[in-house]
Short mmCIF file of C-alpha atoms in Angstrom, two decimals:
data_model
loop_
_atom_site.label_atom_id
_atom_site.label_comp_id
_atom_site.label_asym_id
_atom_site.label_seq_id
_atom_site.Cartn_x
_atom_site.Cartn_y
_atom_site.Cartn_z
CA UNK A 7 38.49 -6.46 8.75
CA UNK A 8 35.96 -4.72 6.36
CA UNK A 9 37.16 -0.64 5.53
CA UNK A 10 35.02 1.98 6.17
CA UNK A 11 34.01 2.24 2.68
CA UNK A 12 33.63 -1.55 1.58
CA UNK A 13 30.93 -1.38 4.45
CA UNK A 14 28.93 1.82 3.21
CA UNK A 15 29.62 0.37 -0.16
CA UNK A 16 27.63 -2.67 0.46
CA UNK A 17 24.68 -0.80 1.98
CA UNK A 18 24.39 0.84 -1.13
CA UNK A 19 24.30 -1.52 -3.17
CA UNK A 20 21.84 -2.96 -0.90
CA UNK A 21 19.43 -0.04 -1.67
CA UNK A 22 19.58 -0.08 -4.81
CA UNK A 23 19.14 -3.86 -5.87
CA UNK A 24 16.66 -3.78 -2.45
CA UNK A 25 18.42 -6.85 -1.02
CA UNK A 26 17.67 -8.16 2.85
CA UNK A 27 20.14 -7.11 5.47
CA UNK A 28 22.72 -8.95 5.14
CA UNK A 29 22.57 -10.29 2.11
CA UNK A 30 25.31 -7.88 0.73
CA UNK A 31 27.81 -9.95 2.95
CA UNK A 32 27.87 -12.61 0.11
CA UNK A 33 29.94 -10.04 -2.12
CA UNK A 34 33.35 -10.49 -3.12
CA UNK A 35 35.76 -9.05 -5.48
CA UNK A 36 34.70 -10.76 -8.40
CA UNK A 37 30.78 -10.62 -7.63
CA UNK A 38 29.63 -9.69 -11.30
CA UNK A 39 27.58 -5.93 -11.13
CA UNK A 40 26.63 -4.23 -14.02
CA UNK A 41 26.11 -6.57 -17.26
CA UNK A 42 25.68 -10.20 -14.63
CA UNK A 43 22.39 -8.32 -13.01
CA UNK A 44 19.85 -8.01 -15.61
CA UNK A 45 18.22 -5.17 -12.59
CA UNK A 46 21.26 -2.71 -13.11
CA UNK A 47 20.61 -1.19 -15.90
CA UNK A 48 21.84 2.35 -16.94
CA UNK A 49 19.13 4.37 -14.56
CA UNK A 50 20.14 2.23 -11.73
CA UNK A 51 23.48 2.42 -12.28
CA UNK A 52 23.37 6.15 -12.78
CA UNK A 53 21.34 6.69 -8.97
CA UNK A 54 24.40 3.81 -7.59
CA UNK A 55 27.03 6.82 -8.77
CA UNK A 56 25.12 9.50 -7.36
CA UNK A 57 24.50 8.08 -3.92
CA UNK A 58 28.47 6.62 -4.09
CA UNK A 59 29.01 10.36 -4.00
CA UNK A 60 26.61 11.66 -1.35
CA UNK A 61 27.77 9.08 1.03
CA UNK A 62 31.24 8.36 0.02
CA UNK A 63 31.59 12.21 -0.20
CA UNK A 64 33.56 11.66 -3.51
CA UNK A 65 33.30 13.25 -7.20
CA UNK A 66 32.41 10.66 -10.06
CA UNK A 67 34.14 12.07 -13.40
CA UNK A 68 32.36 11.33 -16.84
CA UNK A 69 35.07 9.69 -17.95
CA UNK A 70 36.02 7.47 -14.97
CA UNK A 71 32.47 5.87 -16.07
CA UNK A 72 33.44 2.41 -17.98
CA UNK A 73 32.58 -1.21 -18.51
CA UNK A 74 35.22 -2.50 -16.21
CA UNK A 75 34.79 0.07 -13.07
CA UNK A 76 31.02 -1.29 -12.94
CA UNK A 77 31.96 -5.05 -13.39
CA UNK A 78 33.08 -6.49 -10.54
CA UNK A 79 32.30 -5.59 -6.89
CA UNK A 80 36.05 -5.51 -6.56
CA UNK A 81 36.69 -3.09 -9.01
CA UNK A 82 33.78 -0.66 -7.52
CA UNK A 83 35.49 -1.25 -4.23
CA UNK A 84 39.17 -0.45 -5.24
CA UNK A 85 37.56 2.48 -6.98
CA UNK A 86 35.85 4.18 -4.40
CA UNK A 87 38.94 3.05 -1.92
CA UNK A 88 41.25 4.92 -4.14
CA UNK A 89 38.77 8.12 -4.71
CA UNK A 90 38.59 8.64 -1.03
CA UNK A 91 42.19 8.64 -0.02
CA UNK A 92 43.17 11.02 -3.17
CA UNK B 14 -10.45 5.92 -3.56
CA UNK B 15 -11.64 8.00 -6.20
CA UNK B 16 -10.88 9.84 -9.28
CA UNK B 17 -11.15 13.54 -9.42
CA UNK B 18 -10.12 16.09 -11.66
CA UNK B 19 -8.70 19.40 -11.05
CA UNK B 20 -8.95 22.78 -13.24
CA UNK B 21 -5.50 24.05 -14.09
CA UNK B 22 -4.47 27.41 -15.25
CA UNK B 23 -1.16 26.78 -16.62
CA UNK B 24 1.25 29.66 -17.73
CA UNK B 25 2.98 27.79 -20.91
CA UNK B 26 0.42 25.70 -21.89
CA UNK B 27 -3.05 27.28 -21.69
CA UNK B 28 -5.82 25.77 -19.03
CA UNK B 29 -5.96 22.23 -18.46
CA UNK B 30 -7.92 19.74 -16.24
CA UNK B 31 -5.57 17.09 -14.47
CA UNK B 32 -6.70 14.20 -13.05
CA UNK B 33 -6.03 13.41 -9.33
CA UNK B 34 -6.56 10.55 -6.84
CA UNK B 35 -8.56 11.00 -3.48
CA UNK B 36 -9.63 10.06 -0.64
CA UNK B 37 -12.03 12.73 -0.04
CA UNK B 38 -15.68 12.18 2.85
CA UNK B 39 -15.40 15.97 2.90
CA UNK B 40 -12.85 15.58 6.53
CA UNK B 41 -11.31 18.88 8.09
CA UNK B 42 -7.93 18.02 7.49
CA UNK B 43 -6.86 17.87 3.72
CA UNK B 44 -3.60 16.65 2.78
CA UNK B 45 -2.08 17.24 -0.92
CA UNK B 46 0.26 14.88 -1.92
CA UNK B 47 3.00 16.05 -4.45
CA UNK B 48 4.70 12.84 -6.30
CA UNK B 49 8.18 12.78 -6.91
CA UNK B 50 9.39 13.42 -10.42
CA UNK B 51 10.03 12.21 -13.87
CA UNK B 52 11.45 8.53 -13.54
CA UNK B 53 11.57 8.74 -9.77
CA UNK B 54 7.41 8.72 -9.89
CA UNK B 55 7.01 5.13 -10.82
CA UNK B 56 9.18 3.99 -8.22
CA UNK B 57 7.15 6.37 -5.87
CA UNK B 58 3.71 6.03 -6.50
CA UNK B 59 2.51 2.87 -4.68
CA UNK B 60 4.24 4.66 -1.67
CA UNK B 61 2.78 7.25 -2.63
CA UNK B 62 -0.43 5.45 -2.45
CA UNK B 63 -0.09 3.22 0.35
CA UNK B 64 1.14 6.09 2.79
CA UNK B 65 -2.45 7.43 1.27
CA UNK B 66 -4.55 4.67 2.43
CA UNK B 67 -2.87 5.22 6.00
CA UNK B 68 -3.72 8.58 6.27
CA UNK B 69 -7.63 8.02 4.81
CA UNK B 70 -7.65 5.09 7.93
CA UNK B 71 -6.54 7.72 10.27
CA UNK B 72 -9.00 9.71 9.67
CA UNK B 73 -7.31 12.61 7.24
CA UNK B 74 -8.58 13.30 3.43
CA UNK B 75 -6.12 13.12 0.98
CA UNK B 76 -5.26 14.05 -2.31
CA UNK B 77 -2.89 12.70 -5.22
CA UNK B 78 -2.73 14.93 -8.43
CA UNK B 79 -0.76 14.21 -11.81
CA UNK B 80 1.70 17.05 -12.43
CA UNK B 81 0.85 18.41 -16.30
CA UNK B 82 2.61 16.35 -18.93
CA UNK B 83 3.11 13.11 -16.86
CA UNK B 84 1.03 10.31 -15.88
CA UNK B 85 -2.85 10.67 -17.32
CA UNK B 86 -2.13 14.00 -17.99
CA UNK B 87 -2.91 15.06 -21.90
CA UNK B 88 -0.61 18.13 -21.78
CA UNK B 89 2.45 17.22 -23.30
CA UNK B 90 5.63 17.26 -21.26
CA UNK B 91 7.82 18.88 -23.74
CA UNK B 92 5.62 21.80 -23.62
CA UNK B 93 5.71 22.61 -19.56
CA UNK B 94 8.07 24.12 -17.84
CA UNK B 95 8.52 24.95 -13.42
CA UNK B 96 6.48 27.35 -13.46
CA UNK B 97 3.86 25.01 -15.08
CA UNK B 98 3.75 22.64 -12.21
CA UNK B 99 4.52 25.02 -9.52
CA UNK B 100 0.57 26.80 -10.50
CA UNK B 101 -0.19 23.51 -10.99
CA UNK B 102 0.28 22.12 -7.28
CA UNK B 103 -1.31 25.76 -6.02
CA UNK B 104 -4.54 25.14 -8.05
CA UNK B 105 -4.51 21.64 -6.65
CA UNK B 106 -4.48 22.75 -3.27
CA UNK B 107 -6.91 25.67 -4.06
CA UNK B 108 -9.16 22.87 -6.05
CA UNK B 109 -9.42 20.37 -2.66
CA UNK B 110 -9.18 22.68 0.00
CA UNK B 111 -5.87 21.29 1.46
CA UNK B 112 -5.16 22.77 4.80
CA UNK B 113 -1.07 20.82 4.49
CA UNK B 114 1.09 19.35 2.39
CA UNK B 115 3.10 16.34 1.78
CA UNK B 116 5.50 15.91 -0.74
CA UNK B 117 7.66 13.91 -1.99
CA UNK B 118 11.46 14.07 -3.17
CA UNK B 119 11.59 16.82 -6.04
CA UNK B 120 7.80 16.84 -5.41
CA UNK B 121 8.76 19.49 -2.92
CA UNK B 122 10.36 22.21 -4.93
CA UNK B 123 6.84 22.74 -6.16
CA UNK B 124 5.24 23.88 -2.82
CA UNK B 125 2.45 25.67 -2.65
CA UNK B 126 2.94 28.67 -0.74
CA UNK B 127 1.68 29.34 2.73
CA UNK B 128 0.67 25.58 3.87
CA UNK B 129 2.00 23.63 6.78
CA UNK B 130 3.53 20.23 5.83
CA UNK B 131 5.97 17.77 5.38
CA UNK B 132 8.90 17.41 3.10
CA UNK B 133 9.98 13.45 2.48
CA UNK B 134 13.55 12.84 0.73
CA UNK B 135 14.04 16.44 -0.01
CA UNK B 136 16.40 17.02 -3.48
CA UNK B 137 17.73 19.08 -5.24
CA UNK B 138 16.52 19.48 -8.93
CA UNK B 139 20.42 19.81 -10.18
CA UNK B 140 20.85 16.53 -8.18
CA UNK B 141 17.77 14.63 -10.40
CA UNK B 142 19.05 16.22 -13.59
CA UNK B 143 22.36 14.85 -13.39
CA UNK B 144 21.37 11.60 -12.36
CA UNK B 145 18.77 11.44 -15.75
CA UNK B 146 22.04 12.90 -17.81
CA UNK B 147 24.48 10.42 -16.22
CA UNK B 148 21.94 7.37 -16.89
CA UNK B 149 21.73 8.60 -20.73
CA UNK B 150 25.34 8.74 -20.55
CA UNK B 151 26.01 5.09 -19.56
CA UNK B 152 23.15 4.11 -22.21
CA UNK B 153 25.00 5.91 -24.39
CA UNK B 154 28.58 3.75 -24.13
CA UNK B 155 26.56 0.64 -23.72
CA UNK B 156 25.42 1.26 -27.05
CA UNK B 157 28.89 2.47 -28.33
CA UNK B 158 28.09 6.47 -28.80
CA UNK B 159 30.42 8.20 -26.34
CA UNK B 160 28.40 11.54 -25.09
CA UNK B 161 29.01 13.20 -22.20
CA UNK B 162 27.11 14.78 -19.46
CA UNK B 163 28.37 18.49 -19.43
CA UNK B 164 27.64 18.71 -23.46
CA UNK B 165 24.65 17.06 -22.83
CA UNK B 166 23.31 19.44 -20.42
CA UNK B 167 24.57 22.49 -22.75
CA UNK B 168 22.46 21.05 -25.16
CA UNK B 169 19.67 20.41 -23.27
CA UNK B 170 19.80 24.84 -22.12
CA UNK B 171 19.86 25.35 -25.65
CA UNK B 172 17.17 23.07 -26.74
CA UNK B 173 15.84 20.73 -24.67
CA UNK B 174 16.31 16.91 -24.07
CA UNK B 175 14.88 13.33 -23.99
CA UNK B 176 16.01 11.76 -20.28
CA UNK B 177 14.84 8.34 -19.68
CA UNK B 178 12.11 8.69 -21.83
CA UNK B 179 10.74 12.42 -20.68
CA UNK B 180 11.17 15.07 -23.53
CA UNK B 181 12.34 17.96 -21.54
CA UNK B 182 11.87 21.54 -22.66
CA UNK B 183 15.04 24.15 -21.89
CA UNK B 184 13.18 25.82 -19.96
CA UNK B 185 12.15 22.75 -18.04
CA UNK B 186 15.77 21.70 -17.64
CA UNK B 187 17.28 25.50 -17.14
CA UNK B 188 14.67 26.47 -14.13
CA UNK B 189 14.84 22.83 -12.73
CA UNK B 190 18.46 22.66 -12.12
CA UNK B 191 18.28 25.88 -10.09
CA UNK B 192 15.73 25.12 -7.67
CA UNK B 193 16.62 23.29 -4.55
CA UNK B 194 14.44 22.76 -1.61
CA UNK B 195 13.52 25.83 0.68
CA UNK B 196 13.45 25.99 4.77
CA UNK B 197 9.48 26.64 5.18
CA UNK B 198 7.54 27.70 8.60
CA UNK B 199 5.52 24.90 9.29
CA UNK B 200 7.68 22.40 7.26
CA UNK B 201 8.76 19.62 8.61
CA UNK B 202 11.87 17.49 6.48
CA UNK B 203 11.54 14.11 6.85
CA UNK B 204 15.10 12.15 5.92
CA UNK B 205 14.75 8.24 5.84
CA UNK B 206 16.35 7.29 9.04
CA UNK B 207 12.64 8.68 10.38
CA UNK B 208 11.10 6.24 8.35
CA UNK B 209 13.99 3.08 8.43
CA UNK B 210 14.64 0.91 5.72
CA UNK B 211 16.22 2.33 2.31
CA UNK B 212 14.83 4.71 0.16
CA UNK B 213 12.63 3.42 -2.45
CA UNK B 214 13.23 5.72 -5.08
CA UNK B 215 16.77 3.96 -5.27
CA UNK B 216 15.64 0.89 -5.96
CA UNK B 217 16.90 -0.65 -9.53
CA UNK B 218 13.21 -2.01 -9.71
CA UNK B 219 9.79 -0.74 -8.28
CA UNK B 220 9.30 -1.57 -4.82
CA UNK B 221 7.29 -1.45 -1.61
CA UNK B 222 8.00 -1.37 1.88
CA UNK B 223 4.70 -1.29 4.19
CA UNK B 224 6.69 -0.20 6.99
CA UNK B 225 7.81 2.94 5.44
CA UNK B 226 4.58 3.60 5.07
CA UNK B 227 2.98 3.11 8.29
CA UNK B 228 6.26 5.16 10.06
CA UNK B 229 5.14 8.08 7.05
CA UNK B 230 1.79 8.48 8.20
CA UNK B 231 2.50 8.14 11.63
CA UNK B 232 4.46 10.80 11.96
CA UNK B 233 1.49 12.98 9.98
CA UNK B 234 -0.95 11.50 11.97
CA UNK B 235 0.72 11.88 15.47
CA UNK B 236 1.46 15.75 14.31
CA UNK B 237 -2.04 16.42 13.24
CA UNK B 238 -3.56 14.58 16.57
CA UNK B 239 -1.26 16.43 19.33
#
């Protein structure tokens, strides 16, 4: 069964890359983000992080900000997962 | 649709005439639009325009202006400051007689004072600023320069700063980050579930949603008919 935040993380992503209802169900962990969708670039990526932390109700450090943490779906995921349970 | 100009006192950067798009046959209710800011206005503006349209069918004049320093504007942005746009958006609504108001996003923190309205995807300014600094930030390490936001923005109070293209002033970004939206008599907040869909000042890439727009002006239109 889908978490909590895996679900309101794919309706995010779903605003931002405007994608059909639904269509976010195709994710998986190693759907490619940032850098494999030529769409996300830094501004989009940069409104992703904000509205990750108006919905998630989470803090996004400067630092936590890398290549890898934007790669994957998977990594996003386990990300935000971990951010909301510390 | 037309093109009209309004005259423009402005505080920082002498008197200027902005341009503006109408919808104007002279009706007795006058709406002023106020477009979302900075890098958020591209993303807006057909919305912007097509909620416009709506509102000219239904029987309401309305009114788009450029805030001084973006869009046709030949103030330069570096240059204007709050307080700039805030006279701005009052001369506007002096200029074409608008009897309300609707703005959108950070468009709203530049209200002029005393008109009825309604307040779509209300922000804080803090809230764009960080999202501008955060995008520069990730452009930044993309491009192997590692910056980060808080020096960034201590720069940018000392001496202004490029975001996304904009050249910002320190006053811009100083008097920005403090204003948040206000509780108004006679405002009404609109937040998207009222209007479906997702936001389209989100969206990685421009986009329209005709929907959006017909559940925008139909919640002006019902309002102004009841």
């Amino acid at each position: 069964m889908r978490s909590e935040t895996d679900t309101l993380l794919r309706k995010i992503l779903s605003d931002v890359l405007g994608l059909k209802p639904g269509q976010a169900d195709a994710f998986d962990a190693d759907t490619g983000l940032f850098g494999h969708l030529p769409e996300l670039d830094s501004m989009a990526v940069a409104g992703l992080l904000t509205e990750m932390e108006d919905r998630l109700d989470i803090v996004i450090e400067d630092d936590e900000i890398d290549g890898e943490l934007l790669e994957t779906y998977g990594a996003l995921l386990d990300f935000a997962e971990a951010k909301r349970t510390a | 649709m037309k093109a009209a100009s309004y005259p423009c006192p402005l505080p920082h950067c002498g008197s200027s005439s902005e341009y503006a798009l109408t919808f104007d046959t002279g009706r007795t209710r006058r709406i002023l639009l106020i477009p979302a800011l900075l890098d958020e206005a591209n993303r807006m503006r057909r919305f912007s325009v097509e909620v416009m349209r709506r509102l000219d069918g239904a029987g309401f004049d309305c009114f788009l202006p450029d805030l001084p320093g973006t869009n046709e504007s030949t103030v330069d942005l570096a240059s204007v400051t709050p307080s700039d746009w805030h006279c701005a958006m009052a001369a506007a609504a002096n200029g074409f007689g608008a009897t309300h108001v609707l703005a959108l996003r950070g468009g709203g923190l530049f209200w002029p004072e005393g008109l009825p309205g309604w307040h779509y995807g209300a922000v804080k300014g803090a809230s764009l600023l960080r999202t501008l600094l955060r995008a520069r930030v990730i452009a930044a390490r993309e491009a192997g320069r590692e910056e980060t936001a808080d020096a960034l923005l201590a720069q940018a109070n000392e001496r202004g700063i490029e975001l996304a293209g904009y050249p910002l002033s320190a006053a811009m970004v100083r008097e920005l980050s403090a204003l948040v939206p206000t509780p108004r008599p006679g405002v009404q907040v609109i937040d998207q579930q009222l209007l479906g869909g997702s936001p389209l000042w989100l969206r990685a890439e421009p986009d329209e949603d005709g929907a959006q727009a017909d559940a925008l002006a139909a919640v002006i239109a019902m309002a102004l008919n009841a």
